[in-house]
């Protein structure tokens, strides 16, 4: 069972890497490095061209993550099929990855429409959440569940994380849209947009500033979460970690976002911006899942033993 739990955590890490590779594809303009799908210029092996190699690497990493997701679901069924909190997210991840692959194909076939690219990114975040749910549920089962004395505190923190995630989803989607539509560079300067607080009639500038204003608004539920998690640090062993990690990641994310604008979105900063967003998303997801599991998962549940082979 430890190997199964480790596999779930490895799949989370691989999903994070995949998100980073996907953003690098977008940052380098390699999205159509392979203009067909699932082949690349009609073959399995890409031509020795930079954009084709970058896009093919993205596809190979995505295929590897898909294999990890399927393997996690198989092992969850074998060792945790009596634990719905483990089994259902593990199984749900399989069709989600299939849908993600289909959206990736449509992205290529339709030549990178910004709306689909943004949806592709947000669905990757959803897969990250589902895999985190699987890994954390396995961990809780092995550790015997959340002690009753911690459940109310965990749920208070979890509720705030859920609120933050809802708003963060909008920030992520608009950010993905900006990256592909060209709206990232619509505003010169930071925090103002070309010297103004409110943009003019330019649609790209409006979308860009909506992203910034929503990111600023996100600070409200995040502060609400950080304060609650910090107050419960004596009750929840993970409360202090959630509070510190959330604060550091949000601050770093804002700083990297500003540097992106000031330095006209170099590849390294663009990738870092999205990877930090993914880590913040994962932190909020973990807090939300731990809070939810405090209400929904009974402690001291025994995982199902694997079925014995017939004699």
Short mmCIF file of C-alpha atoms in Angstrom, two decimals:
data_model
loop_
_atom_site.label_atom_id
_atom_site.label_comp_id
_atom_site.label_asym_id
_atom_site.label_seq_id
_atom_site.Cartn_x
_atom_site.Cartn_y
_atom_site.Cartn_z
CA UNK A 1 0.00 0.00 0.00
CA UNK A 2 2.93 2.33 0.61
CA UNK A 3 3.99 1.86 -3.01
CA UNK A 4 0.47 2.76 -4.15
CA UNK A 5 0.49 5.91 -2.04
CA UNK A 6 3.91 6.85 -3.37
CA UNK A 7 2.65 6.30 -6.91
CA UNK A 8 -0.18 8.78 -6.30
CA UNK A 9 2.26 11.40 -5.03
CA UNK A 10 4.59 10.75 -7.97
CA UNK A 11 1.65 11.26 -10.33
CA UNK A 12 0.94 14.62 -8.69
CA UNK A 13 4.56 15.63 -9.20
CA UNK A 14 4.52 14.44 -12.81
CA UNK A 15 1.36 16.45 -13.45
CA UNK A 16 3.11 19.56 -12.15
CA UNK A 17 6.02 18.89 -14.49
CA UNK A 18 3.59 18.41 -17.38
CA UNK A 19 1.97 21.77 -16.67
CA UNK A 20 5.40 23.40 -16.71
CA UNK A 21 6.29 21.74 -20.02
CA UNK A 22 2.94 22.80 -21.48
CA UNK A 23 3.56 26.42 -20.53
CA UNK A 24 7.04 26.22 -22.05
CA UNK A 25 5.43 25.05 -25.29
CA UNK A 26 3.20 28.12 -25.26
CA UNK A 27 5.97 30.52 -24.21
CA UNK A 28 8.26 29.40 -27.04
CA UNK A 29 5.49 29.44 -29.64
CA UNK A 30 5.84 25.69 -30.21
CA UNK A 31 2.15 24.79 -29.99
CA UNK A 32 2.04 24.03 -33.71
CA UNK A 33 5.53 22.56 -33.83
CA UNK A 34 3.64 19.38 -34.65
CA UNK A 35 0.76 20.54 -36.89
CA UNK A 36 -1.01 17.17 -36.73
CA UNK A 37 -2.11 14.87 -33.91
CA UNK A 38 -1.30 12.28 -32.59
CA UNK A 39 1.58 12.10 -35.06
CA UNK A 40 4.16 14.84 -35.59
CA UNK A 41 4.60 15.78 -39.25
CA UNK A 42 3.10 12.41 -40.10
CA UNK A 43 5.43 10.30 -37.96
CA UNK A 44 6.00 9.14 -34.41
CA UNK A 45 9.54 10.53 -34.27
CA UNK A 46 9.56 14.33 -34.68
CA UNK A 47 11.86 16.08 -37.13
CA UNK A 48 14.99 17.70 -35.72
CA UNK A 49 13.42 21.12 -35.40
CA UNK A 50 13.26 22.97 -32.09
CA UNK A 51 9.52 23.65 -32.07
CA UNK A 52 8.67 20.09 -33.11
CA UNK A 53 10.96 18.63 -30.44
CA UNK A 54 9.45 20.84 -27.72
CA UNK A 55 5.87 19.96 -28.67
CA UNK A 56 6.71 16.25 -28.97
CA UNK A 57 8.32 16.31 -25.53
CA UNK A 58 5.08 17.75 -24.17
CA UNK A 59 3.11 14.92 -25.76
CA UNK A 60 5.47 12.22 -24.48
CA UNK A 61 5.31 13.62 -20.93
CA UNK A 62 1.50 13.78 -21.21
CA UNK A 63 1.41 10.13 -22.29
CA UNK A 64 3.63 9.18 -19.34
CA UNK A 65 1.32 11.03 -16.93
CA UNK A 66 -1.63 9.21 -18.48
CA UNK A 67 0.04 5.87 -17.77
CA UNK A 68 0.71 6.92 -14.17
CA UNK A 69 -2.93 7.96 -13.71
CA UNK A 70 -4.20 4.63 -15.04
CA UNK A 71 -1.74 2.70 -12.86
CA UNK A 72 -2.85 4.67 -9.79
CA UNK A 73 -6.49 3.82 -10.54
CA UNK A 74 -5.66 0.12 -10.94
CA UNK A 75 -3.78 -0.05 -7.65
CA UNK A 76 -6.46 2.00 -5.88
CA UNK A 77 -9.02 -0.55 -7.03
CA UNK A 78 -6.86 -3.42 -5.85
CA UNK A 79 -5.87 -2.11 -2.43
CA UNK A 80 -8.40 0.62 -1.54
CA UNK A 81 -11.63 -0.40 -3.25
CA UNK A 82 -13.40 -0.37 0.12
CA UNK A 83 -12.44 3.27 0.65
CA UNK A 84 -14.54 5.58 -1.59
CA UNK A 85 -12.43 8.64 -0.71
CA UNK A 86 -9.48 6.93 -2.39
CA UNK A 87 -11.19 4.92 -5.10
CA UNK A 88 -13.49 7.47 -6.71
CA UNK A 89 -10.99 10.27 -7.33
CA UNK A 90 -8.48 7.73 -8.63
CA UNK A 91 -11.04 6.40 -11.10
CA UNK A 92 -12.32 9.89 -11.99
CA UNK A 93 -8.81 10.92 -13.01
CA UNK A 94 -8.81 8.41 -15.88
CA UNK A 95 -11.63 9.96 -17.97
CA UNK A 96 -10.37 13.43 -17.06
CA UNK A 97 -7.00 12.59 -18.59
CA UNK A 98 -8.79 11.22 -21.65
CA UNK A 99 -10.77 14.45 -22.02
CA UNK A 100 -7.57 16.42 -21.51
CA UNK A 101 -5.93 14.50 -24.35
CA UNK A 102 -8.92 15.19 -26.60
CA UNK A 103 -8.80 18.91 -25.79
CA UNK A 104 -5.08 18.86 -26.55
CA UNK A 105 -5.84 17.33 -29.94
CA UNK A 106 -8.56 19.89 -30.65
CA UNK A 107 -6.11 22.63 -29.70
CA UNK A 108 -3.80 21.47 -32.49
CA UNK A 109 -6.54 20.77 -35.03
CA UNK A 110 -8.09 24.21 -34.51
CA UNK A 111 -4.69 25.94 -34.48
CA UNK A 112 -4.50 27.05 -30.85
CA UNK A 113 -7.72 28.95 -30.08
CA UNK A 114 -7.12 30.87 -26.85
CA UNK A 115 -10.35 29.69 -25.21
CA UNK A 116 -9.44 26.02 -25.66
CA UNK A 117 -5.84 26.59 -24.54
CA UNK A 118 -7.14 28.23 -21.35
CA UNK A 119 -9.57 25.36 -20.75
CA UNK A 120 -6.71 22.91 -21.32
CA UNK A 121 -4.74 24.61 -18.53
CA UNK A 122 -7.66 24.72 -16.10
CA UNK A 123 -8.44 21.04 -16.68
CA UNK A 124 -4.80 20.25 -15.89
CA UNK A 125 -5.34 21.98 -12.55
CA UNK A 126 -8.47 19.87 -12.00
CA UNK A 127 -6.49 16.69 -12.66
CA UNK A 128 -3.89 17.90 -10.17
CA UNK A 129 -6.64 18.31 -7.58
CA UNK A 130 -8.08 14.85 -8.21
CA UNK A 131 -4.68 13.21 -7.91
CA UNK A 132 -4.01 15.18 -4.72
CA UNK A 133 -7.35 13.92 -3.39
CA UNK A 134 -6.29 10.35 -4.11
CA UNK A 135 -2.88 10.73 -2.49
CA UNK A 136 -4.15 12.53 0.61
CA UNK A 137 -6.99 10.05 1.11
CA UNK A 138 -4.50 7.19 0.96
CA UNK A 139 -2.28 8.98 3.46
CA UNK A 140 -5.21 9.59 5.82
CA UNK A 141 -6.29 5.95 5.63
CA UNK A 142 -2.81 4.71 6.46
CA UNK A 143 -2.50 7.21 9.32
CA UNK A 144 -5.94 6.26 10.67
CA UNK A 145 -7.93 9.30 9.56
CA UNK A 146 -8.24 12.77 11.05
CA UNK A 147 -8.68 12.77 14.84
CA UNK A 148 -12.16 13.94 15.94
CA UNK A 149 -10.69 16.87 17.89
CA UNK A 150 -9.24 18.30 14.68
CA UNK A 151 -12.27 17.97 12.42
CA UNK A 152 -14.01 21.26 13.18
CA UNK A 153 -10.77 23.20 12.80
CA UNK A 154 -9.90 21.39 9.57
CA UNK A 155 -13.32 22.14 8.10
CA UNK A 156 -13.03 25.84 8.94
CA UNK A 157 -9.75 26.03 7.05
CA UNK A 158 -11.04 23.86 4.23
CA UNK A 159 -14.10 26.04 3.61
CA UNK A 160 -11.90 29.08 3.13
CA UNK A 161 -9.66 27.17 0.73
CA UNK A 162 -12.68 26.18 -1.37
CA UNK A 163 -13.77 29.83 -1.66
CA UNK A 164 -10.25 30.80 -2.74
CA UNK A 165 -10.14 27.99 -5.32
CA UNK A 166 -13.35 29.14 -7.00
CA UNK A 167 -11.95 32.63 -7.56
CA UNK A 168 -8.52 31.28 -8.42
CA UNK A 169 -10.05 29.14 -11.19
CA UNK A 170 -11.20 32.33 -12.94
CA UNK A 171 -7.74 33.87 -12.52
CA UNK A 172 -6.08 30.78 -14.01
CA UNK A 173 -8.45 30.58 -16.98
CA UNK A 174 -8.05 34.24 -17.89
CA UNK A 175 -4.28 33.95 -17.45
CA UNK A 176 -4.19 31.01 -19.85
CA UNK A 177 -6.35 32.94 -22.30
CA UNK A 178 -4.04 35.96 -22.17
CA UNK A 179 -0.97 33.85 -22.78
CA UNK A 180 -2.32 32.47 -26.05
CA UNK A 181 -4.33 35.45 -27.32
CA UNK A 182 -1.44 37.89 -27.06
CA UNK A 183 -3.17 39.92 -24.37
CA UNK A 184 -0.29 39.41 -21.94
CA UNK A 185 1.55 42.33 -23.52
CA UNK A 186 -1.52 44.56 -23.95
CA UNK A 187 -0.65 46.67 -20.89
CA UNK A 188 2.69 48.40 -20.55
CA UNK A 189 3.91 48.86 -17.00
CA UNK A 190 2.80 47.47 -13.66
CA UNK A 191 0.60 47.86 -11.64
CA UNK A 192 -0.97 50.44 -13.98
CA UNK A 193 -2.02 49.63 -17.52
CA UNK A 194 -0.10 51.95 -19.84
CA UNK A 195 -0.27 54.65 -17.17
CA UNK A 196 -3.94 54.23 -16.26
CA UNK A 197 -5.88 52.46 -13.54
CA UNK A 198 -8.70 51.49 -15.89
CA UNK A 199 -8.04 50.44 -19.49
CA UNK A 200 -9.70 52.03 -22.49
CA UNK A 201 -11.90 50.33 -25.03
CA UNK A 202 -9.22 47.87 -26.12
CA UNK A 203 -10.50 44.34 -25.45
CA UNK A 204 -7.04 42.94 -24.81
CA UNK A 205 -6.28 45.59 -22.21
CA UNK A 206 -9.64 45.03 -20.52
CA UNK A 207 -9.04 41.27 -20.32
CA UNK A 208 -5.51 41.84 -19.06
CA UNK A 209 -6.66 44.14 -16.26
CA UNK A 210 -9.52 41.81 -15.31
CA UNK A 211 -6.84 39.19 -14.71
CA UNK A 212 -4.86 41.59 -12.50
CA UNK A 213 -7.90 42.80 -10.56
CA UNK A 214 -9.14 39.26 -9.93
CA UNK A 215 -5.64 38.28 -8.80
CA UNK A 216 -5.72 41.22 -6.37
CA UNK A 217 -9.21 40.25 -5.21
CA UNK A 218 -7.92 36.74 -4.57
CA UNK A 219 -5.92 38.23 -1.71
CA UNK A 220 -9.15 38.56 0.32
CA UNK A 221 -10.02 34.83 0.61
CA UNK A 222 -6.33 33.98 0.88
CA UNK A 223 -5.85 36.25 3.89
CA UNK A 224 -9.04 34.76 5.36
CA UNK A 225 -7.54 31.31 4.84
CA UNK A 226 -4.06 32.16 6.13
CA UNK A 227 -5.43 33.74 9.31
CA UNK A 228 -7.64 30.73 10.01
CA UNK A 229 -4.87 28.22 9.29
CA UNK A 230 -2.41 30.15 11.47
CA UNK A 231 -4.88 30.32 14.35
CA UNK A 232 -5.41 26.56 14.14
CA UNK A 233 -1.69 25.73 13.97
CA UNK A 234 -1.81 24.33 17.49
CA UNK A 235 -4.67 22.00 16.57
CA UNK A 236 -3.79 21.11 12.99
CA UNK A 237 -0.28 19.85 12.33
CA UNK A 238 -0.59 21.14 8.76
CA UNK A 239 -2.16 24.51 9.62
CA UNK A 240 1.10 26.44 9.91
CA UNK A 241 2.43 24.89 6.69
CA UNK A 242 -0.69 25.89 4.74
CA UNK A 243 -0.53 29.44 6.11
CA UNK A 244 3.14 29.96 5.31
CA UNK A 245 3.09 28.24 1.94
CA UNK A 246 0.02 30.14 0.77
CA UNK A 247 1.47 33.50 1.79
CA UNK A 248 4.88 32.84 0.21
CA UNK A 249 3.48 31.46 -3.05
CA UNK A 250 1.00 34.29 -3.51
CA UNK A 251 3.64 36.92 -2.84
CA UNK A 252 6.08 35.23 -5.23
CA UNK A 253 3.36 34.88 -7.85
CA UNK A 254 2.54 38.59 -7.76
CA UNK A 255 6.24 39.50 -7.98
CA UNK A 256 6.85 37.17 -10.93
CA UNK A 257 3.73 38.49 -12.65
CA UNK A 258 5.03 42.04 -12.34
CA UNK A 259 8.48 41.03 -13.62
CA UNK A 260 6.87 39.30 -16.58
CA UNK A 261 5.23 42.55 -17.63
CA UNK A 262 8.30 44.69 -16.99
CA UNK A 263 10.62 42.34 -18.91
CA UNK A 264 8.12 41.46 -21.68
CA UNK A 265 7.46 37.86 -20.72
CA UNK A 266 10.76 35.98 -21.07
CA UNK A 267 10.30 32.21 -21.30
CA UNK A 268 11.75 31.46 -17.86
CA UNK A 269 9.54 33.93 -16.01
CA UNK A 270 6.46 32.83 -17.98
CA UNK A 271 6.99 29.20 -17.00
CA UNK A 272 7.77 30.15 -13.39
CA UNK A 273 4.56 32.20 -13.17
CA UNK A 274 2.39 29.23 -14.13
CA UNK A 275 4.34 26.70 -12.06
CA UNK A 276 3.93 28.91 -8.98
CA UNK A 277 0.22 29.16 -9.77
CA UNK A 278 0.09 25.36 -9.94
CA UNK A 279 1.83 25.05 -6.58
CA UNK A 280 -0.56 27.56 -5.03
CA UNK A 281 -3.48 25.66 -6.57
CA UNK A 282 -2.11 22.42 -5.13
CA UNK A 283 -1.73 23.99 -1.68
CA UNK A 284 -5.30 25.30 -1.71
CA UNK A 285 -6.57 21.96 -3.01
CA UNK A 286 -4.78 20.11 -0.22
CA UNK A 287 -6.28 22.42 2.42
CA UNK A 288 -9.75 22.06 0.90
CA UNK A 289 -9.44 18.28 0.66
CA UNK A 290 -8.16 17.92 4.22
CA UNK A 291 -11.04 20.04 5.42
CA UNK A 292 -13.59 18.08 3.43
CA UNK A 293 -12.17 14.74 4.53
CA UNK A 294 -12.56 15.84 8.14
CA UNK A 295 -16.31 15.88 7.56
CA UNK A 296 -16.72 13.10 5.02
CA UNK A 297 -14.17 10.40 5.84
CA UNK A 298 -14.56 8.25 8.89
CA UNK A 299 -11.35 7.47 10.76
CA UNK A 300 -9.84 4.06 11.26
CA UNK A 301 -11.20 2.60 8.05
CA UNK A 302 -9.38 -0.51 6.94
CA UNK A 303 -8.41 -0.65 3.26
CA UNK A 304 -9.79 -3.59 1.32
CA UNK A 305 -7.44 -6.51 1.10
CA UNK A 306 -6.53 -7.63 -2.41
CA UNK A 307 -8.62 -10.46 -3.72
CA UNK A 308 -7.01 -13.86 -3.32
CA UNK A 309 -6.43 -15.97 -6.37
CA UNK A 310 -8.62 -19.08 -6.54
CA UNK A 311 -6.92 -22.27 -5.46
#
